[in-house]
Tab-separated table of C-alpha atoms and ligand atoms in Angstrom:
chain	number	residue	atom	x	y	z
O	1	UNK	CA	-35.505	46.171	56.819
O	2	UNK	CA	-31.854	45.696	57.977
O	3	UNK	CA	-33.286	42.534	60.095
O	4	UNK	CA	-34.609	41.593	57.037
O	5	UNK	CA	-31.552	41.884	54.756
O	6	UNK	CA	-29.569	39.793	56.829
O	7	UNK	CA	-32.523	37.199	57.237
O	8	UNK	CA	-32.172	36.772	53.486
O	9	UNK	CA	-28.107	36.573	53.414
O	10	UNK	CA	-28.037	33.539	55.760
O	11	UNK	CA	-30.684	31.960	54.208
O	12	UNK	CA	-29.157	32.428	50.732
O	13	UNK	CA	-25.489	31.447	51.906
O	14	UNK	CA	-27.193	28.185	53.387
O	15	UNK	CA	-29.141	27.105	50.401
O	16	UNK	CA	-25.395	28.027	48.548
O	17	UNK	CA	-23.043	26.001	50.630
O	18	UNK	CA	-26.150	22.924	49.921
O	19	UNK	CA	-25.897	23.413	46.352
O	20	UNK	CA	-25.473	20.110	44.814
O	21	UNK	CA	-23.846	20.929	41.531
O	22	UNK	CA	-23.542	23.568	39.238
O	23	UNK	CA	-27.337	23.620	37.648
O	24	UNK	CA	-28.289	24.684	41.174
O	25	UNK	CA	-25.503	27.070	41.891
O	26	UNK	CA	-27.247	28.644	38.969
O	27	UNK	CA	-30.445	28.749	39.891
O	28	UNK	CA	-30.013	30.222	43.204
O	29	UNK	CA	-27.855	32.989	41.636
O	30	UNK	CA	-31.088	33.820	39.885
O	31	UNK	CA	-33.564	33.136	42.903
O	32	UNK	CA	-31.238	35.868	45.241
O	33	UNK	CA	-29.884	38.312	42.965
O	34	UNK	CA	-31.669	38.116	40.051
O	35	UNK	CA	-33.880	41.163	38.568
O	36	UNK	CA	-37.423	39.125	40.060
O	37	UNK	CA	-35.417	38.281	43.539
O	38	UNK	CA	-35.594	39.728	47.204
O	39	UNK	CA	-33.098	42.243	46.678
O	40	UNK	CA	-34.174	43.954	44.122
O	41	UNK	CA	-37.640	44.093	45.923
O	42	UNK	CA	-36.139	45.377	49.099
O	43	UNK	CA	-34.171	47.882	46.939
O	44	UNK	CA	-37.658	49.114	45.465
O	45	UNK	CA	-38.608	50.196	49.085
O	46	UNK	CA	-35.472	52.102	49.621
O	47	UNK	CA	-38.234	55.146	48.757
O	48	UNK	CA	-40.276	54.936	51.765
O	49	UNK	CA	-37.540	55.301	53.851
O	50	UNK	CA	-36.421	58.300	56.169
O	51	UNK	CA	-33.316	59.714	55.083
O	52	UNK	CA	-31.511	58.546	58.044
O	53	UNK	CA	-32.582	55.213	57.327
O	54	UNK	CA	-31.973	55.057	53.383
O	55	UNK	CA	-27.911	55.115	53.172
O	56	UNK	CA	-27.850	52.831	56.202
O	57	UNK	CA	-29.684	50.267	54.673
O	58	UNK	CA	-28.193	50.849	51.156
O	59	UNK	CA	-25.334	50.253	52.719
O	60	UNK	CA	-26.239	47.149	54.268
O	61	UNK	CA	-28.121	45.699	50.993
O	62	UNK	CA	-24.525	46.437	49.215
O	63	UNK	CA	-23.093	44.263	51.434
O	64	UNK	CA	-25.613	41.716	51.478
O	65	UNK	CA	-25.275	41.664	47.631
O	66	UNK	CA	-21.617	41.518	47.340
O	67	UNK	CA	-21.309	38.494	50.250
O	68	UNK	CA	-24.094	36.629	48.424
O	69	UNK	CA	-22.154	36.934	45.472
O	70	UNK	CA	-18.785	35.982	47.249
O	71	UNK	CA	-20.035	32.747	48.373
O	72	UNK	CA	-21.642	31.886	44.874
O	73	UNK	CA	-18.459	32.521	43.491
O	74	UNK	CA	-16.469	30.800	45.505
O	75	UNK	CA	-19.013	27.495	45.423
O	76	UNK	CA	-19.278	27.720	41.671
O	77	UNK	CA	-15.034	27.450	41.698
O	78	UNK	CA	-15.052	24.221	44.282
O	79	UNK	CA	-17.688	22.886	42.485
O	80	UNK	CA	-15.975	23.123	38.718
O	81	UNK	CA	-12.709	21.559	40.952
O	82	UNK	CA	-14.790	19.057	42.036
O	83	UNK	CA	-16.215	17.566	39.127
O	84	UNK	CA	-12.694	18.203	37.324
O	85	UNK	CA	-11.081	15.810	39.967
O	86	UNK	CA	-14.026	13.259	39.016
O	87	UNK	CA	-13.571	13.223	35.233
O	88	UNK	CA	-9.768	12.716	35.909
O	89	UNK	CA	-10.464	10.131	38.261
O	90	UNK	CA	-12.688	8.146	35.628
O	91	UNK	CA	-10.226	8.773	32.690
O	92	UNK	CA	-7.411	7.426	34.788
O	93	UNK	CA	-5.479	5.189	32.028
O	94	UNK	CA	-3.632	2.433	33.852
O	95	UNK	CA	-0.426	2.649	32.023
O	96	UNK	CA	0.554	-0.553	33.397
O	97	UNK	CA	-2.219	-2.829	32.064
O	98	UNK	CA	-0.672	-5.324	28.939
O	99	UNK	CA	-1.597	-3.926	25.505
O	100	UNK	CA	-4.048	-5.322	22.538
O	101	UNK	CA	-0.902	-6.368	20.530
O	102	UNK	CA	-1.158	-4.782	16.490
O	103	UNK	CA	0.092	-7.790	14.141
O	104	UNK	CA	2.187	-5.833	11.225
O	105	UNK	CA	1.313	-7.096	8.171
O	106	UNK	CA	4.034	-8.301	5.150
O	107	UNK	CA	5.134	-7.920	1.874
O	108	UNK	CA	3.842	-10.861	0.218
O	109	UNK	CA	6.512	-12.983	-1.100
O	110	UNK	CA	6.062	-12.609	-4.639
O	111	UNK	CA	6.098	-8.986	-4.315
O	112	UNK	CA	9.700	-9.078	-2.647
O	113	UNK	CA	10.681	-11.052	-5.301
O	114	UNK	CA	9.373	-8.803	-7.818
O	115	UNK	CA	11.072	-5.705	-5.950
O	116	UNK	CA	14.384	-7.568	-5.769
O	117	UNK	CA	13.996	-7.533	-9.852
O	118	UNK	CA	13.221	-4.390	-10.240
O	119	UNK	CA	16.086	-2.980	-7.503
O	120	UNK	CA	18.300	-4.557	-9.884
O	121	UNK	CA	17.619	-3.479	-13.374
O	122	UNK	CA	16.862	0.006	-12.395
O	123	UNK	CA	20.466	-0.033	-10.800
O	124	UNK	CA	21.604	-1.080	-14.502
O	125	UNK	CA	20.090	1.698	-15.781
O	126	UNK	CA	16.348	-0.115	-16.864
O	127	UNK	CA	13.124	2.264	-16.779
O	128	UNK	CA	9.949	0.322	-15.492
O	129	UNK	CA	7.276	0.509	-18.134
O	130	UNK	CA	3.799	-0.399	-18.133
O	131	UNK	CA	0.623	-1.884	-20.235
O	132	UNK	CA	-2.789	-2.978	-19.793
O	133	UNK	CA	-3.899	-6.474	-19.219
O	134	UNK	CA	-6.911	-6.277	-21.171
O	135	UNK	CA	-4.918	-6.008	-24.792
O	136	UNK	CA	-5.343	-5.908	-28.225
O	137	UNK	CA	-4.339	-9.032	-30.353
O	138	UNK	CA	-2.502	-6.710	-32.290
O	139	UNK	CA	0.275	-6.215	-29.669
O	140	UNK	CA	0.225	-9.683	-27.907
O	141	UNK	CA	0.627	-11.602	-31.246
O	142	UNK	CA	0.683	-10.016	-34.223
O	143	UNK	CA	3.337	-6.743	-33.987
O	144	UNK	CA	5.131	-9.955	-32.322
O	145	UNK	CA	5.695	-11.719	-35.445
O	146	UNK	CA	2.557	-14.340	-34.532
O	147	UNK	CA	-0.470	-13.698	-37.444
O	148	UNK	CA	-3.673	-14.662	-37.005
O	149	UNK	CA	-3.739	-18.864	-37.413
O	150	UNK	CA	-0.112	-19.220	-36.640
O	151	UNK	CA	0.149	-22.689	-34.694
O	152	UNK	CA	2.677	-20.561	-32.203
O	153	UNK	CA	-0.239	-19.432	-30.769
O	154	UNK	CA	-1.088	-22.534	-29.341
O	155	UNK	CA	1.794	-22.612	-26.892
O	156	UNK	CA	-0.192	-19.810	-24.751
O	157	UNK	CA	-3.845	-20.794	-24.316
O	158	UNK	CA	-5.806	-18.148	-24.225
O	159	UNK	CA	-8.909	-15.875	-22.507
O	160	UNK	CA	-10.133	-14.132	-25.301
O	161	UNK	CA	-13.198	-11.113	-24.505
O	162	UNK	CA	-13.599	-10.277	-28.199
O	163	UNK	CA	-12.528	-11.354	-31.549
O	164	UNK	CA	-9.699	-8.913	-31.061
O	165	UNK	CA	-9.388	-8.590	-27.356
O	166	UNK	CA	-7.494	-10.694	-24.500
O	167	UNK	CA	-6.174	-11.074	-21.417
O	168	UNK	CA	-2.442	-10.875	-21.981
O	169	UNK	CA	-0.686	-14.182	-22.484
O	170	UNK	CA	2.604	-12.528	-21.908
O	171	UNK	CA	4.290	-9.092	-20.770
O	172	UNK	CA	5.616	-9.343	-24.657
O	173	UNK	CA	3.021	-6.894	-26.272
O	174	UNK	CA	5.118	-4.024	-24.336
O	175	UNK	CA	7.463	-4.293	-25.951
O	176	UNK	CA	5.549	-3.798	-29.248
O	177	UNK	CA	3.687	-0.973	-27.653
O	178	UNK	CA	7.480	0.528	-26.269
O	179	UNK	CA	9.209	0.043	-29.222
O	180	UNK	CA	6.443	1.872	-31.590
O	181	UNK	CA	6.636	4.915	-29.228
O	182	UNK	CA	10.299	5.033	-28.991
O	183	UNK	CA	12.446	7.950	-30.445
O	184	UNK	CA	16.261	7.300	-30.093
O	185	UNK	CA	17.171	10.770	-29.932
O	186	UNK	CA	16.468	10.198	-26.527
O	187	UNK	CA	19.122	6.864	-26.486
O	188	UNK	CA	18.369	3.206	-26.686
O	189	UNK	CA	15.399	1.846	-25.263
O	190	UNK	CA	16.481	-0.045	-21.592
O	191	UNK	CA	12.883	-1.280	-20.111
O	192	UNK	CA	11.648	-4.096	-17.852
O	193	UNK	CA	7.739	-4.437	-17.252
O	194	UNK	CA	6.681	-6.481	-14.774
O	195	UNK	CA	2.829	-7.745	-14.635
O	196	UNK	CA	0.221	-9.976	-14.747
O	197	UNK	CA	-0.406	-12.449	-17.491
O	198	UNK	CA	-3.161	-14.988	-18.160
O	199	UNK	CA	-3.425	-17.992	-20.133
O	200	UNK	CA	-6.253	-21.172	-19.996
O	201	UNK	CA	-3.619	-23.580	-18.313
O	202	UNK	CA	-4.462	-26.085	-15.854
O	203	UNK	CA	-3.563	-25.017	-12.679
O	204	UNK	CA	-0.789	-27.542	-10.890
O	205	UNK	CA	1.811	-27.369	-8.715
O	206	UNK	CA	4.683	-24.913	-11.625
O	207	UNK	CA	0.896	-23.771	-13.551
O	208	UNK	CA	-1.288	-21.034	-12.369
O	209	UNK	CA	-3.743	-19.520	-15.215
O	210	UNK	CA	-2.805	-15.709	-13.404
O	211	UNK	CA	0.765	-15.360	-12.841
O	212	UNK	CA	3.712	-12.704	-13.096
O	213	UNK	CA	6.093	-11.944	-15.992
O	214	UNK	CA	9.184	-9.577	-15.890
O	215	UNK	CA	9.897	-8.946	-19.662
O	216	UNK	CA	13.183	-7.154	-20.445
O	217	UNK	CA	13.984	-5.365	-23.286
O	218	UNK	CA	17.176	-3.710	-24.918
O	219	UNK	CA	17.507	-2.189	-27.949
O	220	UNK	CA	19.651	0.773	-29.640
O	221	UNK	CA	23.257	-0.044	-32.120
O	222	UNK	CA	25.274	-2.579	-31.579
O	223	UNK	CA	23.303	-4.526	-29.139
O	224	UNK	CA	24.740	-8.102	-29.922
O	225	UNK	CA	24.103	-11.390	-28.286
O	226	UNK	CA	26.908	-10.933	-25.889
O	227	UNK	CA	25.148	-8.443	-24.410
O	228	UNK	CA	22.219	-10.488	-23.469
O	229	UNK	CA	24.485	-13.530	-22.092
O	230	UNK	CA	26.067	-10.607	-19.901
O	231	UNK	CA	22.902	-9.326	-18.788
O	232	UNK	CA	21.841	-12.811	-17.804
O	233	UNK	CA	24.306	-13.970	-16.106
O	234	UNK	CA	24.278	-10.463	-13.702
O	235	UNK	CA	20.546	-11.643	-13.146
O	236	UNK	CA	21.214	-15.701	-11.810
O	237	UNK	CA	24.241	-14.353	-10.066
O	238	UNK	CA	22.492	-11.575	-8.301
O	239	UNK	CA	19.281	-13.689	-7.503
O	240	UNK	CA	20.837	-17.281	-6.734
O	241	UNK	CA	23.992	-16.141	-5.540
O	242	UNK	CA	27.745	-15.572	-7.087
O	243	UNK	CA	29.009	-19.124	-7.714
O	244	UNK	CA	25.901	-19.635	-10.240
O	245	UNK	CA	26.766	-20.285	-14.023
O	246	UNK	CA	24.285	-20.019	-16.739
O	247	UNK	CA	23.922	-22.508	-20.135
O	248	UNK	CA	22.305	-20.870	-22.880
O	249	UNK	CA	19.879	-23.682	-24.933
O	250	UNK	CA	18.452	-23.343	-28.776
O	251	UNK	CA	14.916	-22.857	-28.242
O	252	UNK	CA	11.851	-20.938	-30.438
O	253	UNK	CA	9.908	-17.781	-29.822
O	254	UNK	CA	8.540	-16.445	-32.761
O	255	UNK	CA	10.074	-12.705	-31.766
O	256	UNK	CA	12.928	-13.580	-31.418
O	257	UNK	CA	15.771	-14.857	-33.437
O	258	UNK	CA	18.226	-16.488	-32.760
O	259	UNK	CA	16.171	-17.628	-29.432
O	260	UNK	CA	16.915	-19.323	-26.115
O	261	UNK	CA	16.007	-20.863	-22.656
O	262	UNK	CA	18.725	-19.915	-19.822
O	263	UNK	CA	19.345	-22.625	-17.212
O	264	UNK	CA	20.963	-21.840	-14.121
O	265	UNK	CA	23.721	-24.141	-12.034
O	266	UNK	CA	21.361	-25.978	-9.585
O	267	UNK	CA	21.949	-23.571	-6.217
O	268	UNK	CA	21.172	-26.954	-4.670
O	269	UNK	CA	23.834	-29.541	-5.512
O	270	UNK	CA	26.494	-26.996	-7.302
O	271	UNK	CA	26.130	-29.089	-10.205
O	272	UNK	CA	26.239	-32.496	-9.351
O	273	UNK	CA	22.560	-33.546	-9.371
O	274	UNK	CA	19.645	-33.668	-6.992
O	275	UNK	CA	15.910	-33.673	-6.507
O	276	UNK	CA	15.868	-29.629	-6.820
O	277	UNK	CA	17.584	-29.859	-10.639
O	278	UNK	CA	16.078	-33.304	-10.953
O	279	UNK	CA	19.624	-35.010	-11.443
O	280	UNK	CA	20.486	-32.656	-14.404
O	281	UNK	CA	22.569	-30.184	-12.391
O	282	UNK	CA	20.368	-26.906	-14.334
O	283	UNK	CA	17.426	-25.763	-13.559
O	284	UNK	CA	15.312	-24.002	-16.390
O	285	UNK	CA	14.763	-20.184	-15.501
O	286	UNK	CA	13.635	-17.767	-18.748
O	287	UNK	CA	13.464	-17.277	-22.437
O	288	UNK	CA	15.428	-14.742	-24.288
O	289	UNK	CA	16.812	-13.788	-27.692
O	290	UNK	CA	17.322	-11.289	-30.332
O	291	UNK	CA	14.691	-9.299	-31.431
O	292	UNK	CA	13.583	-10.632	-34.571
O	293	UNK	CA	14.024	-7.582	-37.547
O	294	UNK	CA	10.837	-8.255	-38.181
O	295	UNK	CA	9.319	-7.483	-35.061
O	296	UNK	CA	11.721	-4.517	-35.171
O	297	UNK	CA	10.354	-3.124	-38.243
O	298	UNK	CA	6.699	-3.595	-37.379
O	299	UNK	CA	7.215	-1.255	-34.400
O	300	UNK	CA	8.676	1.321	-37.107
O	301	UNK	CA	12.253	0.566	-36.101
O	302	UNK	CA	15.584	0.313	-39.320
O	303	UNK	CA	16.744	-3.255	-38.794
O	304	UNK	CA	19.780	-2.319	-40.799
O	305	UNK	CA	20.675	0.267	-38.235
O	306	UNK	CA	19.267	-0.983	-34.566
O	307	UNK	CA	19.347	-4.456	-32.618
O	308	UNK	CA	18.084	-5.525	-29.227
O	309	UNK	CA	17.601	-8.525	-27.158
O	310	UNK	CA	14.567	-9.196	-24.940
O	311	UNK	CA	13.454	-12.049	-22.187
O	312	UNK	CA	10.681	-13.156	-19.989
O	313	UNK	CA	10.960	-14.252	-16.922
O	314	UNK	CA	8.086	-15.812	-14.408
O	315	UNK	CA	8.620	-14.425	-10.672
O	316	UNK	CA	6.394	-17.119	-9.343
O	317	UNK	CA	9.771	-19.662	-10.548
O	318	UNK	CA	12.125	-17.705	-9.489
O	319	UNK	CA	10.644	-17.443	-5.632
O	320	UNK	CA	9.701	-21.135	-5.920
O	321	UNK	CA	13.234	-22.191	-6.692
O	322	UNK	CA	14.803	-19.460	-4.261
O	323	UNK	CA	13.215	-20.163	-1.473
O	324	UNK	CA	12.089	-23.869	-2.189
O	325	UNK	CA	8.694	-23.221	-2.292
O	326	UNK	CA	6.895	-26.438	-3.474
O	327	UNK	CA	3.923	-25.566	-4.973
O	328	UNK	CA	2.771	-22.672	-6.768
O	329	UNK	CA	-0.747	-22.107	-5.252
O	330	UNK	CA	0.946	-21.233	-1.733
O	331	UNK	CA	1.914	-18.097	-3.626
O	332	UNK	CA	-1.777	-16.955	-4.424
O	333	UNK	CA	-3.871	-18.811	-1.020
O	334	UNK	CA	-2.918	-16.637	0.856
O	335	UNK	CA	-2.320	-18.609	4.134
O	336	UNK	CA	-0.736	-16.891	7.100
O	337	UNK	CA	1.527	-19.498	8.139
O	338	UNK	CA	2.719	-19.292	4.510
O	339	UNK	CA	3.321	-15.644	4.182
O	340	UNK	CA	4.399	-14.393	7.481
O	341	UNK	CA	7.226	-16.722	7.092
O	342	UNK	CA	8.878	-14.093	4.589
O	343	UNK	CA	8.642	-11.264	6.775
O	344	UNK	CA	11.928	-11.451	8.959
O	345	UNK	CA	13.878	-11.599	5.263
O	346	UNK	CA	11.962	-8.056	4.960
O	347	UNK	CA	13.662	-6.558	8.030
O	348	UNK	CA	17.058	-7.953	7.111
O	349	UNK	CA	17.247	-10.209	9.409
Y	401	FA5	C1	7.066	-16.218	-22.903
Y	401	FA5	O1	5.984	-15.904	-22.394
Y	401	FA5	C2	7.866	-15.225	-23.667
Y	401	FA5	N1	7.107	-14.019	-23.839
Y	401	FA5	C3	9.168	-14.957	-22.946
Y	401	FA5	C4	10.141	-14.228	-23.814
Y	401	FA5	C5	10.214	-12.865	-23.749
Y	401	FA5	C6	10.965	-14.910	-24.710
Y	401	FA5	C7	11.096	-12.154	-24.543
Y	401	FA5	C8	11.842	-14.228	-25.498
Y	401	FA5	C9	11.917	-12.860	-25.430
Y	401	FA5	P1	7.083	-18.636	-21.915
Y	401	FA5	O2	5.766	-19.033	-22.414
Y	401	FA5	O3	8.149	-19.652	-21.836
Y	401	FA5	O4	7.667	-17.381	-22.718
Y	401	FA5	O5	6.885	-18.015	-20.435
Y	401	FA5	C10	7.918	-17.335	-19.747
Y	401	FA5	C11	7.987	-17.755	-18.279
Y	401	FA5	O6	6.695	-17.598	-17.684
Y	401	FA5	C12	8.315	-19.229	-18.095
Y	401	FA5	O7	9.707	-19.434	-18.084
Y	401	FA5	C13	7.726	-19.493	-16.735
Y	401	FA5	O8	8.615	-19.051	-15.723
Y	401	FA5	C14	6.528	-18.606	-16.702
Y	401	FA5	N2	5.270	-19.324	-16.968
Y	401	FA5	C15	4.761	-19.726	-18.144
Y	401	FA5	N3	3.570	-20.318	-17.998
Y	401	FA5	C16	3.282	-20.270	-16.669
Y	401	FA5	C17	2.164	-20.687	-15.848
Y	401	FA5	N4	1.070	-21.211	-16.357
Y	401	FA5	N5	2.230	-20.465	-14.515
Y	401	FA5	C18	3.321	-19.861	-13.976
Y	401	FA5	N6	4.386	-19.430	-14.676
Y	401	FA5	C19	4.364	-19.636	-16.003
């Protein structure tokens, strides 16, 4: 039986140190010392033994077990090294290789633009508010001093969904919608809303039938004209630069009264004429005015006691004079070679 133990512990360290890979570590683990093996047979016989025989060979099967086991263990750790080594080796990331290069995208144009705007009036104390672009006649004409039939309404074409529904012609009707909300226990009303407008014009190189508005609106006691001609002249000298004047024309909007269009010194010539100002030395930039009382008391506001100035400006103008863009469809293309030009003013440089 002894011959016969070790018989079995060189043949099962052999078939260990051929093991191939783990699966068959495992399966001659079973095979040798597992419940069904050899051992456990030999160990069944221990019975018929002499007792002078029996602790000699318990002894020896005790041994035989524990070396078996040794060796197992210590193939079943080289092995696990082994096939560690190998998945490093074919995860190996050559850190020196050159990269897939990520292009960073930009802020488009018009939106720095629009940011610039808004930067500025909220530094002046503005709030940004909001309204929908789907609105009510109501609000885009009527609380703004235009009835139904008036031949104002002609001077913004427009996309009509039902009798009393629209795409907004102008960011005017939130000022209607502001005003009517307003309670000046909280203080005067100080709001710019920026958005998107609509109207049926034929798209050319100043028209786009979707384009931006900034509307601004101030109202609260003692808000006179010269507020307004001090509030637009912080505007061209902040966007066009500190030399700029502004010139202050008659003009109509049925909100407001008295009511203007602001030109701006040409930033091209100084004054003197060129192709930018088209030999005038302005250029034309926004309508403003003075709320009309009417418009005031429609919104629930005292005339007698409150009055405010608002204007409108189009973003899309101000870019396209700023940074002498030539056509107003290379704002909404959306061609790369266009846009990415803009993104180096993004990162100050
Ligand atoms: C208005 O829309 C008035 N709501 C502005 C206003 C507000 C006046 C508050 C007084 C008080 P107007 O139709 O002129 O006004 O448009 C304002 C600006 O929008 C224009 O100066 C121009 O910059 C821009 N704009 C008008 N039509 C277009 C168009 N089709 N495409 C691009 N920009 C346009």
């Amino acid at each position: 039986m002894l011959e016969q133990l070790e018989a079995l512990e060189k043949e099962a360290i052999l078939a260990v140190e051929q093991a191939a890979d783990l699966k068959e570590l495992n399966s001659l683990r079973v095979k040798y010392l597992g419940k069904k093996g050899p051992m456990t047979e030999i160990m069944k016989q221990m019975g018929k033994l002499s007792n002078e025989e029996r602790p000699l060979v318990g002894a020896k099967a005790n041994e035989v077990r524990t070396s078996i086991s040794e060796k197992i263990q210590d193939k079943q750790t080289a092995l696990e090294e082994a096939e560690l080594r190998l998945q490093l080796e074919n995860e190996t990331i050559d850190v020196t290789l050159p990269g897939t290069k990520v292009t960073l995208g930009t802020t488009h144009l018009l939106s720095q633009v629009i940011r610039e705007l808004e930067d500025m009036f909220i530094g002046m104390g503005y709030k940004i508010a909001e309204g929908p672009e789907v609105e009510l006649d109501y609000y885009n004409f009527e609380a703004l001093n235009l009835p139904k039939g008036h031949p104002a309404r002609d001077m913004q074409d427009s996309f009509y969904i039902t009798e009393n529904t629209l795409l907004r012609t102008q960011t005017s009707p939130v000022q209607a919608r502001t005003m009517e909300q307003h309670d000046f226990k909280n203080g005067p009303i100080k709001i710019i809303c920026p958005g998107k407008v609509y109207r049926r014009d034929n798209d050319d190189a100043t028209h786009s039938h979707q384009f931006t508005q900034i509307e601004g609106l101030v109202v609260g006691e003692k808000i006179t004209f010269s507020d307004l001609k001090g509030t637009l002249t912080i505007l061209a000298k902040r966007m066009f630069g500190e030399a700029r004047e502004i010139r202050l024309r008659p003009s109509f909007f049925p909100f407001t009264e008295p009511s203007v269009e602001m030109d701006i010194s040409c930033f091209a010539c100084g004054g003197s004429g060129c192709r930018v100002c088209k030999g005038t030395g302005w250029i034309e930039i926004l309508g403003a005015g003075m709320v009309h009382p009417r418009v005031l008391e429609m919104s629930g506001i005292d005339p007698s006691r409150y009055s405010g100035f608002a204007f409108g400006l189009g973003p899309e103008r101000v870019a396209m004079l700023k940074y002498a863009v030539d056509d107003i469809r290379h704002l909404y293309t959306n061609d790369l070679r266009f846009t990415n030009q803009f993104a180096a003013k993004e990162m100050g440089e």
